[in-house]
PDB file of N, CA, C and O in Angstrom:
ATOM      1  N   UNK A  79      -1.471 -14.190  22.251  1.00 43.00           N
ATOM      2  CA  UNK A  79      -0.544 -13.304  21.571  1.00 43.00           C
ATOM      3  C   UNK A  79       0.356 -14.136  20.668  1.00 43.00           C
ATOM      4  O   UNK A  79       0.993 -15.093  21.107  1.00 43.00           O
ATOM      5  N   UNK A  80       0.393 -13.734  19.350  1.00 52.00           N
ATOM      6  CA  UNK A  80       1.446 -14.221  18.538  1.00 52.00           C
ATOM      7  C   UNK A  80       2.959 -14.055  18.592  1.00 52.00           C
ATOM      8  O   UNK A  80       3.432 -12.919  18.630  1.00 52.00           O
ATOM      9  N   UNK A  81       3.889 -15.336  18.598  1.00 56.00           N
ATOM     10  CA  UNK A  81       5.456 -15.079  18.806  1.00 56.00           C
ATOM     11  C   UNK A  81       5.838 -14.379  17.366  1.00 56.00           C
ATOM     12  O   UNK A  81       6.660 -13.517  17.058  1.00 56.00           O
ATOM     13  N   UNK A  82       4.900 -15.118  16.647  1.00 58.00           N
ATOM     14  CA  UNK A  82       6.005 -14.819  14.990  1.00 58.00           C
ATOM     15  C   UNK A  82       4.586 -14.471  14.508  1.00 58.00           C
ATOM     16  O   UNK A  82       3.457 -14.956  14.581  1.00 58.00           O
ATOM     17  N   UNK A  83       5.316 -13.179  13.877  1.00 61.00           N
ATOM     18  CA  UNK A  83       4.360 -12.387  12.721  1.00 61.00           C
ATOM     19  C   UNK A  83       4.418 -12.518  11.155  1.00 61.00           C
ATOM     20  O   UNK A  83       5.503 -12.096  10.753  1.00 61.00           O
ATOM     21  N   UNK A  84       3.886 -12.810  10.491  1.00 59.00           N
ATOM     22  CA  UNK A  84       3.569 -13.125   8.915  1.00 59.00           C
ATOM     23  C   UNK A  84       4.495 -12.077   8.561  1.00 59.00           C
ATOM     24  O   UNK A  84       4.526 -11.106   9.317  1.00 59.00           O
ATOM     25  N   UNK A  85       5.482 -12.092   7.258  1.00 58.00           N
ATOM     26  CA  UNK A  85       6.208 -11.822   6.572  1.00 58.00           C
ATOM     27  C   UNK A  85       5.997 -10.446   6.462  1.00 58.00           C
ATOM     28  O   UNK A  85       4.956 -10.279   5.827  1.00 58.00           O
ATOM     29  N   UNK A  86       6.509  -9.370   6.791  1.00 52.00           N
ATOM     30  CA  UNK A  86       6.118  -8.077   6.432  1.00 52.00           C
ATOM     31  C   UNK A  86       6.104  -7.785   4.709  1.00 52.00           C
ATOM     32  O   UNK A  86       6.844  -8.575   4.124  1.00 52.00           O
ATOM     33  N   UNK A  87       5.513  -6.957   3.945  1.00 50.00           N
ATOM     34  CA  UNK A  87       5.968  -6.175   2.662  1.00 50.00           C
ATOM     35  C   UNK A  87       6.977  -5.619   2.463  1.00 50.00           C
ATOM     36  O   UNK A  87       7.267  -4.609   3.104  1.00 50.00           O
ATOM     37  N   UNK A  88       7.874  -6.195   1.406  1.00 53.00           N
ATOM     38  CA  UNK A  88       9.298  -5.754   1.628  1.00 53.00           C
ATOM     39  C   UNK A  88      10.464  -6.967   1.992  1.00 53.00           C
ATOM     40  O   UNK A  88      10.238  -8.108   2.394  1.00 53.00           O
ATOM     41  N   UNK A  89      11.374  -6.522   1.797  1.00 64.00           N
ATOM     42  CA  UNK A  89      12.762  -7.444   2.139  1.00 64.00           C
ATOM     43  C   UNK A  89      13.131  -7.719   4.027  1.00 64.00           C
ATOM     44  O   UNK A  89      14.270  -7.389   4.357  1.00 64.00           O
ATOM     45  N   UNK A  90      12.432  -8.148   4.885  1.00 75.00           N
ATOM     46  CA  UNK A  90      13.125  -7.669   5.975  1.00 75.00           C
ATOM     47  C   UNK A  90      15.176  -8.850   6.175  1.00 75.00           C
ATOM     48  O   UNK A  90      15.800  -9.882   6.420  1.00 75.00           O
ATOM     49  N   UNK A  91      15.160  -8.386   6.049  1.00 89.00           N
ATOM     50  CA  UNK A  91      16.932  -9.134   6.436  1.00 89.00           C
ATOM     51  C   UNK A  91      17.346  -9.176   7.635  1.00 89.00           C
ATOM     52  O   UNK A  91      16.889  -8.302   8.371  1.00 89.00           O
ATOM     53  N   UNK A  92      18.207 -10.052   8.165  1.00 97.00           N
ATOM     54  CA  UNK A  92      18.635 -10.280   9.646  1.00 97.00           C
ATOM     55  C   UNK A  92      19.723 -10.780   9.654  1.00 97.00           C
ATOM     56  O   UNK A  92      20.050 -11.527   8.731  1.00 97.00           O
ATOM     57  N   UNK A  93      20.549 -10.511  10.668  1.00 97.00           N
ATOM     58  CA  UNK A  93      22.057 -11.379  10.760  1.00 97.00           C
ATOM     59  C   UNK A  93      22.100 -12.239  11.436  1.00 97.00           C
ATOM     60  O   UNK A  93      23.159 -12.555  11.977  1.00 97.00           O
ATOM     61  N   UNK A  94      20.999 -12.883  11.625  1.00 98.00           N
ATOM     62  CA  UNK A  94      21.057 -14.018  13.205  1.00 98.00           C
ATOM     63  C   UNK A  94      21.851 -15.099  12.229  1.00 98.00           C
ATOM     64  O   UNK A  94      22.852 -15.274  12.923  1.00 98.00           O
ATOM     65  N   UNK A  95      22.004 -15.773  11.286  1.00 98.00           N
ATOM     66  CA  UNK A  95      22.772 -16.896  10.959  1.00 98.00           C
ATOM     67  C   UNK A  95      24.215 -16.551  11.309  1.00 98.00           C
ATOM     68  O   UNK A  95      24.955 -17.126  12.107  1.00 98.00           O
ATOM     69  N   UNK A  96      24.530 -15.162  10.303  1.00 98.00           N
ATOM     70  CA  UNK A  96      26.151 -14.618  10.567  1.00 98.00           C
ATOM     71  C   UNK A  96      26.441 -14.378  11.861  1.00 98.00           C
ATOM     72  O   UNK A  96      27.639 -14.545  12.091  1.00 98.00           O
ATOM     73  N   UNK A  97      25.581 -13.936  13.113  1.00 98.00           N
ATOM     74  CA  UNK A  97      26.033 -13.602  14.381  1.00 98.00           C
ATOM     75  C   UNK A  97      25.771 -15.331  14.953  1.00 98.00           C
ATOM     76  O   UNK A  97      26.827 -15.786  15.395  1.00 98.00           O
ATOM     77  N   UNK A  98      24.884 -16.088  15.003  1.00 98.00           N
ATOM     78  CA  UNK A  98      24.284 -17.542  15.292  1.00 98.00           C
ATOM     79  C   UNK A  98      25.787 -18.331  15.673  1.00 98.00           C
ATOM     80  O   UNK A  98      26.291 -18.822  16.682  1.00 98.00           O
ATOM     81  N   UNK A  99      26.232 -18.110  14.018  1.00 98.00           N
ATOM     82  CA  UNK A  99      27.731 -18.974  13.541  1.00 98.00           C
ATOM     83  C   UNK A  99      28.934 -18.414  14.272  1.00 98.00           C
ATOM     84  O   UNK A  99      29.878 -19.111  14.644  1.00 98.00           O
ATOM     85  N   UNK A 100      28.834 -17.115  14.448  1.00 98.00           N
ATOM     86  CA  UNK A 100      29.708 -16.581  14.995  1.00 98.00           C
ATOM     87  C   UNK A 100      30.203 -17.090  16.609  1.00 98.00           C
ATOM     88  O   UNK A 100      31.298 -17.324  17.119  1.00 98.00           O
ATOM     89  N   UNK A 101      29.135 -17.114  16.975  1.00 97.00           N
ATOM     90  CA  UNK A 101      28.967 -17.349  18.328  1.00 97.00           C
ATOM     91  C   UNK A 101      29.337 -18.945  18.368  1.00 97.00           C
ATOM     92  O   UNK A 101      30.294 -19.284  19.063  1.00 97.00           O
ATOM     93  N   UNK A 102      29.041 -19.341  18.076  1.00 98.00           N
ATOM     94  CA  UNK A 102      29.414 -21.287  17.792  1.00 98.00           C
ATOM     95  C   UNK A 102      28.191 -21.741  17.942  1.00 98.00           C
ATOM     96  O   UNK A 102      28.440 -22.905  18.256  1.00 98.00           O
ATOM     97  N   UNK A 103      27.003 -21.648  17.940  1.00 98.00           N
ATOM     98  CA  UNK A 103      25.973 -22.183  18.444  1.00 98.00           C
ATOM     99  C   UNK A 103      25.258 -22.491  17.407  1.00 98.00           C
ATOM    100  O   UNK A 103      25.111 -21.718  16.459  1.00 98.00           O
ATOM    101  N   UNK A 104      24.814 -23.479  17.466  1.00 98.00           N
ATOM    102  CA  UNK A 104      23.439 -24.024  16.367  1.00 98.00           C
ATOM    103  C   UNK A 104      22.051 -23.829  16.935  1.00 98.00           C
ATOM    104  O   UNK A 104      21.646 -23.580  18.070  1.00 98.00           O
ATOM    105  N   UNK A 105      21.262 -24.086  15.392  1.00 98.00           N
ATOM    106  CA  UNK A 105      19.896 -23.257  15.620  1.00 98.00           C
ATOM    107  C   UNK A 105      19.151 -23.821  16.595  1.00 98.00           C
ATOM    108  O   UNK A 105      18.333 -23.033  17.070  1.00 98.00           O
ATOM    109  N   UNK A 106      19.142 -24.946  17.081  1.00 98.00           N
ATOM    110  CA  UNK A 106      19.193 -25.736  17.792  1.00 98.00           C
ATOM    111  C   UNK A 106      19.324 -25.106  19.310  1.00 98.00           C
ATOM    112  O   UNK A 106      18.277 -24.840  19.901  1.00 98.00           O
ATOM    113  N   UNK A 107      20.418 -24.897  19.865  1.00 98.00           N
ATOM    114  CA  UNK A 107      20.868 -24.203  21.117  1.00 98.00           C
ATOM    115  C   UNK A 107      20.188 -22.698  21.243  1.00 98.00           C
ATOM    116  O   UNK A 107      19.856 -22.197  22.317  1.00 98.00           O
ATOM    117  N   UNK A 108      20.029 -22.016  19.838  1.00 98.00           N
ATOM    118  CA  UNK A 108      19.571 -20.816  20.366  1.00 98.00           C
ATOM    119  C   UNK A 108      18.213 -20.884  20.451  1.00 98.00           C
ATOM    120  O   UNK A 108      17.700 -20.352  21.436  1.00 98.00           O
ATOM    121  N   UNK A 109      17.319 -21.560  19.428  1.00 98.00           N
ATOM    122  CA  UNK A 109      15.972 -21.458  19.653  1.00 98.00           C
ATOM    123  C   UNK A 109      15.795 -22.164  21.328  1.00 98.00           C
ATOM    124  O   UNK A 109      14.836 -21.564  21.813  1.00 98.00           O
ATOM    125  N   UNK A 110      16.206 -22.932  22.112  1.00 98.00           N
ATOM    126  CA  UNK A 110      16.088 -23.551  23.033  1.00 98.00           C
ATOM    127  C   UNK A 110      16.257 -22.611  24.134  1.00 98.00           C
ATOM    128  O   UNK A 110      15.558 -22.586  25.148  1.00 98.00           O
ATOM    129  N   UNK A 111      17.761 -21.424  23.717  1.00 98.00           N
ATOM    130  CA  UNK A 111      17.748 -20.752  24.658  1.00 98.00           C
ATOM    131  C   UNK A 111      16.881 -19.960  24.637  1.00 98.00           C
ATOM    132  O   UNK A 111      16.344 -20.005  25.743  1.00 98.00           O
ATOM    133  N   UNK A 112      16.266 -19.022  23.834  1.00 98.00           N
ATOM    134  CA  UNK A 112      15.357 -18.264  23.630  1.00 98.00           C
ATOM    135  C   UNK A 112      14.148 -19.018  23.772  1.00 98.00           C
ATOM    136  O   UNK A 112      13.347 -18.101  23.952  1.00 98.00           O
ATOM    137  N   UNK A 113      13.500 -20.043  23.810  1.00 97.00           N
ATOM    138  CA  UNK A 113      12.117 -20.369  24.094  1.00 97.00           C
ATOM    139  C   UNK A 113      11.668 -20.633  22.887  1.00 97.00           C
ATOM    140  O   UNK A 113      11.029 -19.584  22.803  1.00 97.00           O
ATOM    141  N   UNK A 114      11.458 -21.165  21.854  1.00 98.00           N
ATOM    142  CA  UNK A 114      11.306 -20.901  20.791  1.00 98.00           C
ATOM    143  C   UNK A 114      11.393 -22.312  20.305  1.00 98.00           C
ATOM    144  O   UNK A 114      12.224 -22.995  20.902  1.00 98.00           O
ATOM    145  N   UNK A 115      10.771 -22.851  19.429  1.00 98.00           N
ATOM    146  CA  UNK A 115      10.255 -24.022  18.783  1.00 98.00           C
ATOM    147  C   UNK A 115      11.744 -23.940  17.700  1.00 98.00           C
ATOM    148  O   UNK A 115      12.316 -22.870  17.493  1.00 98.00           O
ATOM    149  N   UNK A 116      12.153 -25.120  17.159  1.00 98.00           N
ATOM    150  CA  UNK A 116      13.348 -24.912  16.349  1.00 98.00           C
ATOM    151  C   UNK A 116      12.969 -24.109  15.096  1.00 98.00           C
ATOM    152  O   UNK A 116      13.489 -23.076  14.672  1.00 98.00           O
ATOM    153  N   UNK A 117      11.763 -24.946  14.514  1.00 98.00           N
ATOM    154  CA  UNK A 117      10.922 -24.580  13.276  1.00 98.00           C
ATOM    155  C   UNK A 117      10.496 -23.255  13.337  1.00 98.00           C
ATOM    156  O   UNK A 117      10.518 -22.698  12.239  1.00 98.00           O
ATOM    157  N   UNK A 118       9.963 -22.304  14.643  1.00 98.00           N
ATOM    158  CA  UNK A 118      10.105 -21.156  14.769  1.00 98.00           C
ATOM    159  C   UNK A 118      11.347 -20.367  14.248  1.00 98.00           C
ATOM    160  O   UNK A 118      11.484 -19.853  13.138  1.00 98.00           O
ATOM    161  N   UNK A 119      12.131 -20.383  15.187  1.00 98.00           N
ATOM    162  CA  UNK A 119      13.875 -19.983  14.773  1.00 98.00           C
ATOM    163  C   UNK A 119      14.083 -20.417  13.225  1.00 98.00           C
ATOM    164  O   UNK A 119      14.241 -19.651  12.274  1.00 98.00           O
ATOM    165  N   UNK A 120      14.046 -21.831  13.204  1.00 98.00           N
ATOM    166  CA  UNK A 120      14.368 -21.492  11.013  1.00 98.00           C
ATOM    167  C   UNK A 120      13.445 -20.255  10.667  1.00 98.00           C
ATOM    168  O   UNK A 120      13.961 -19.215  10.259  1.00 98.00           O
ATOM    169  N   UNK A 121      11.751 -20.401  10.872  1.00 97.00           N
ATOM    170  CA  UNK A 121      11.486 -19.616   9.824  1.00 97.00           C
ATOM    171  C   UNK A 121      12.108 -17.697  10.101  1.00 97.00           C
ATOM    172  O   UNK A 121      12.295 -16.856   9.222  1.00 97.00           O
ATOM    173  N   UNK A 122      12.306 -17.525  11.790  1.00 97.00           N
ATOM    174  CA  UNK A 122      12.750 -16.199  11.677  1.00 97.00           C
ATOM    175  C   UNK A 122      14.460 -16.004  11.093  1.00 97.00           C
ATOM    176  O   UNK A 122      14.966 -14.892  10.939  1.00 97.00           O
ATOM    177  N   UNK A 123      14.925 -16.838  10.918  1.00 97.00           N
ATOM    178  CA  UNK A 123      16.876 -16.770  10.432  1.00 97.00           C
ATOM    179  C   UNK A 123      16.508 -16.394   9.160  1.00 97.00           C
ATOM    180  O   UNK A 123      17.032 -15.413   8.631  1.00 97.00           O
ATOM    181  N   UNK A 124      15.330 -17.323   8.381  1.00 96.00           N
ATOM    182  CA  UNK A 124      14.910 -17.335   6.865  1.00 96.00           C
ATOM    183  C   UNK A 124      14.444 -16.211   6.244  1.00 96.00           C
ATOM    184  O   UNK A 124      14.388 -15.842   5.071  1.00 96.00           O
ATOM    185  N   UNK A 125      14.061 -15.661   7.503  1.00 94.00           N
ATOM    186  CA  UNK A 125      13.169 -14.200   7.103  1.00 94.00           C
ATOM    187  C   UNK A 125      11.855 -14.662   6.742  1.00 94.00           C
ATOM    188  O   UNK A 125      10.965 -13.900   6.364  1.00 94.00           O
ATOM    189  N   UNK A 126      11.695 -16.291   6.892  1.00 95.00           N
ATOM    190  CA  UNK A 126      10.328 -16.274   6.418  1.00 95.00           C
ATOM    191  C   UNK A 126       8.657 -15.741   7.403  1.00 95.00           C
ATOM    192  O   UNK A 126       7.461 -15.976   7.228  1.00 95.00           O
ATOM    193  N   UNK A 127       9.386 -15.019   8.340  1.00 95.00           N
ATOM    194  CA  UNK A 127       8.700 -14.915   9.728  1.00 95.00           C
ATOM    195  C   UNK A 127       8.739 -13.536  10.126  1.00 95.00           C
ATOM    196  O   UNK A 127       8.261 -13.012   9.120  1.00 95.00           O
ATOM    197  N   UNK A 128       8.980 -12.638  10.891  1.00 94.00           N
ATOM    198  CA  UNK A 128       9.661 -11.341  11.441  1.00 94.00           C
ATOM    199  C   UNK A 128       8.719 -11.870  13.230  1.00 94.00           C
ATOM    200  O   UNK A 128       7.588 -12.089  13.663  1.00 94.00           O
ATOM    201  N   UNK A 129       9.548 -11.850  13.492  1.00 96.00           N
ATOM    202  CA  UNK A 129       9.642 -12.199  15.796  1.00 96.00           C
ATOM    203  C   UNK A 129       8.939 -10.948  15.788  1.00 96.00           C
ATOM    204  O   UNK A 129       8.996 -10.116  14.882  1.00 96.00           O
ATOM    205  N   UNK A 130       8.020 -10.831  17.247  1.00 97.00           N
ATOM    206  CA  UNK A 130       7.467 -10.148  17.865  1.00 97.00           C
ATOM    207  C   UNK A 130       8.718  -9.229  19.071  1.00 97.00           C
ATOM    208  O   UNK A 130       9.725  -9.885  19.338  1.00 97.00           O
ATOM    209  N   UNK A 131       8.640  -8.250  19.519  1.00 97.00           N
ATOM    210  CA  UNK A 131       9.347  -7.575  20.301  1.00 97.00           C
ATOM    211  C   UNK A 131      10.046  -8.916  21.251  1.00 97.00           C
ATOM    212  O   UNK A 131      11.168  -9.392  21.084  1.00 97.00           O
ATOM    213  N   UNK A 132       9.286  -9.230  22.005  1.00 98.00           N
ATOM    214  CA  UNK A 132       9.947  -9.657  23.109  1.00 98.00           C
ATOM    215  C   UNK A 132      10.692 -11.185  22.646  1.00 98.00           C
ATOM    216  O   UNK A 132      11.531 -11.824  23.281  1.00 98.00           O
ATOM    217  N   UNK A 133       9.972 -11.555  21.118  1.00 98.00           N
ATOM    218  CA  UNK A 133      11.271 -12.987  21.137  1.00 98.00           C
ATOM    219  C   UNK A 133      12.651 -12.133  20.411  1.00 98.00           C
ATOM    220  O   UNK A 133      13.737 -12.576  20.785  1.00 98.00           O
ATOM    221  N   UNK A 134      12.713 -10.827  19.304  1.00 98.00           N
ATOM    222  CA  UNK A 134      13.492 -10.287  19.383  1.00 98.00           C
ATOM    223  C   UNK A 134      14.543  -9.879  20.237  1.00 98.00           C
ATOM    224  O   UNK A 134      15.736  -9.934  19.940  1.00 98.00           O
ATOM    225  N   UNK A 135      13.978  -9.385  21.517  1.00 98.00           N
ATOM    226  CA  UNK A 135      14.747  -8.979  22.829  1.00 98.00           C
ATOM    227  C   UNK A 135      15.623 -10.502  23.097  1.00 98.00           C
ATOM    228  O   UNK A 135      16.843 -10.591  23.236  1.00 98.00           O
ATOM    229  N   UNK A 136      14.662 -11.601  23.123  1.00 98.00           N
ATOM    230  CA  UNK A 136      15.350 -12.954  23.661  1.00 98.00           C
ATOM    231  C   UNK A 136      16.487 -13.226  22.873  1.00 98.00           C
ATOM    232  O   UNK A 136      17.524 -13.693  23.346  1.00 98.00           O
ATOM    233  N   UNK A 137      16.331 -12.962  21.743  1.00 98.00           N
ATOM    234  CA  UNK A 137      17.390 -13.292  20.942  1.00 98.00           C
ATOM    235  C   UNK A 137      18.825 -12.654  20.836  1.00 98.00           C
ATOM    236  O   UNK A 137      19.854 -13.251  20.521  1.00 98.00           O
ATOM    237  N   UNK A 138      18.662 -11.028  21.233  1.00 98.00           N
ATOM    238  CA  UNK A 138      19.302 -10.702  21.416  1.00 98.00           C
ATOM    239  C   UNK A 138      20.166 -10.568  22.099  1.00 98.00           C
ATOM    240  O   UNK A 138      21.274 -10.069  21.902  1.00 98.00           O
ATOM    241  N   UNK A 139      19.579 -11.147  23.234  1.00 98.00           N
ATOM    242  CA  UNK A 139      19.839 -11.834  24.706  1.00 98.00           C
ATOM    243  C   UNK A 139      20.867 -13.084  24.437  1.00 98.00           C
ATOM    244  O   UNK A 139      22.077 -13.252  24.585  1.00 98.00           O
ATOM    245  N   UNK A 140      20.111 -13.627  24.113  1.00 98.00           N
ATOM    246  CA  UNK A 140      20.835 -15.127  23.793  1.00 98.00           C
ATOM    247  C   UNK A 140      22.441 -15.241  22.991  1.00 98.00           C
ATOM    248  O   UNK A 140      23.350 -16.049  23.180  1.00 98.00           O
ATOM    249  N   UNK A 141      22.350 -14.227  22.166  1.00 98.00           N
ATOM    250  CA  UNK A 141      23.338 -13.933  21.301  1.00 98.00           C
ATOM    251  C   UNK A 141      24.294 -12.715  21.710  1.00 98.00           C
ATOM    252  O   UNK A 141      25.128 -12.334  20.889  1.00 98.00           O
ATOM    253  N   UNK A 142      24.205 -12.185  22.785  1.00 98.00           N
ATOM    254  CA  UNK A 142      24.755 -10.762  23.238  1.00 98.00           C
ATOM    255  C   UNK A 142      25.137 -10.176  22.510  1.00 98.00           C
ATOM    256  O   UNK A 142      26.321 -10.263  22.185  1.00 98.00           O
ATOM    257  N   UNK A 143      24.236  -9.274  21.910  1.00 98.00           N
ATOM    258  CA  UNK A 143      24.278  -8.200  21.062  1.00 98.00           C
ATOM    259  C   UNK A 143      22.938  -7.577  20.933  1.00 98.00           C
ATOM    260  O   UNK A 143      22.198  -7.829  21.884  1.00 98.00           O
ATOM    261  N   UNK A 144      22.518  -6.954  20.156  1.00 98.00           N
ATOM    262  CA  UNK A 144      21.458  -5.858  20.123  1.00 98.00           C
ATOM    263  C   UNK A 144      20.260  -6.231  19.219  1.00 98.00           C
ATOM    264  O   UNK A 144      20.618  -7.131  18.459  1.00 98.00           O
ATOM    265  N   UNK A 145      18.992  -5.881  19.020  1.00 97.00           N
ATOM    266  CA  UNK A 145      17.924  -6.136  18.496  1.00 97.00           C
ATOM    267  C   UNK A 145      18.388  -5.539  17.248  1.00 97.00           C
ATOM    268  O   UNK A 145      18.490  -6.293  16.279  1.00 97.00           O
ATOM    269  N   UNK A 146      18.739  -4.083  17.092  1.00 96.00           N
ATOM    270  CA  UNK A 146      19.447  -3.650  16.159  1.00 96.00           C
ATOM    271  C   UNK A 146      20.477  -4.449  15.446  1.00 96.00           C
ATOM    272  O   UNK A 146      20.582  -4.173  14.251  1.00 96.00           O
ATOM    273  N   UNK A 147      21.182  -5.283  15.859  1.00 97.00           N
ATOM    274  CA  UNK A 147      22.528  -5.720  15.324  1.00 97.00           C
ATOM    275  C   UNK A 147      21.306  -6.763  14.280  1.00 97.00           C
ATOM    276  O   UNK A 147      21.114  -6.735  13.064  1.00 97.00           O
ATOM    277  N   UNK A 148      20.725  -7.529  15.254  1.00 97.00           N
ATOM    278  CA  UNK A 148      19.819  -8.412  14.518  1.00 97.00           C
ATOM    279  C   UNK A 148      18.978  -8.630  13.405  1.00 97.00           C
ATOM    280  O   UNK A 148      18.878  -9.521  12.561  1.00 97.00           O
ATOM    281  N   UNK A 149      18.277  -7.334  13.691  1.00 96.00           N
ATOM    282  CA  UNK A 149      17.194  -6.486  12.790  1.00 96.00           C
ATOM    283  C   UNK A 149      17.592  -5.033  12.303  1.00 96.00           C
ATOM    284  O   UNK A 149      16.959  -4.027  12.626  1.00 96.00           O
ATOM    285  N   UNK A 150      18.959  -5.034  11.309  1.00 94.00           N
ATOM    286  CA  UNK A 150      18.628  -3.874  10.893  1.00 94.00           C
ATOM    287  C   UNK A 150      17.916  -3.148  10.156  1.00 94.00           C
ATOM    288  O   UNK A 150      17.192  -3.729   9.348  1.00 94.00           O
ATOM    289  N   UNK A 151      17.908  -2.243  10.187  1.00 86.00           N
ATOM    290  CA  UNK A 151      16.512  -1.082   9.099  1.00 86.00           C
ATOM    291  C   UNK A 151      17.364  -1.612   8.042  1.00 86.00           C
ATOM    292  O   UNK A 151      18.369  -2.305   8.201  1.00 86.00           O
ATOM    293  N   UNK A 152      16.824  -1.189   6.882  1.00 74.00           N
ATOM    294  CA  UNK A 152      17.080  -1.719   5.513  1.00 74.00           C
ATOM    295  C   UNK A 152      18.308   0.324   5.692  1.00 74.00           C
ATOM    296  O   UNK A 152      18.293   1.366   6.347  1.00 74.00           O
ATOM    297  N   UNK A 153      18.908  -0.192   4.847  1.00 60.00           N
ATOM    298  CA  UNK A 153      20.188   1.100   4.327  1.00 60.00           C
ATOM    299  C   UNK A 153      20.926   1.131   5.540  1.00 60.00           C
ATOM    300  O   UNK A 153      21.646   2.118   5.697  1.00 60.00           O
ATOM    301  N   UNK A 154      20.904   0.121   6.585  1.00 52.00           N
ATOM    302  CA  UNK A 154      22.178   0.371   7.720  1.00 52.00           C
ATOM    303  C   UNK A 154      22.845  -0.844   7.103  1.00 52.00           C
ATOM    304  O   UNK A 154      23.932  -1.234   7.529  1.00 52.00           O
TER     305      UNK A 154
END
């Protein structure tokens, strides 16, 4: 099973840097907490990636806040 899925069609956007920073933590600490290769974590912060459900969930985890907060739909 794949962690990270190829770039969807379209803009997908994410707040994991603005919530990441918020939190004090570098990409570093969260990809580690979440399981996740560092180079993984850049390419999903970059958007160059879009996470599968469950590293989504981790992340959200990691960062206490919501998959939603993370991944919003485009017009929220």
């Amino acid at each position: 099973m794949s962690v990270l899925n190829k770039k969807a069609g379209g803009d997908m956007k994410n707040n994991l840097k603005v919530i990441r920073e918020k939190k004090g933590f570098t990409q570093v600490q969260v990809a580690e907490k979440a399981q996740l290769s560092e180079r993984g974590y850049q390419y999903i912060e970059t958007s160059r990636r879009l996470p599968n459900v469950m590293i989504a969930q981790r992340l959200a985890q990691v960062l206490d806040t919501t998959v939603e907060e993370l991944f919003p739909l485009s017009g929220d």
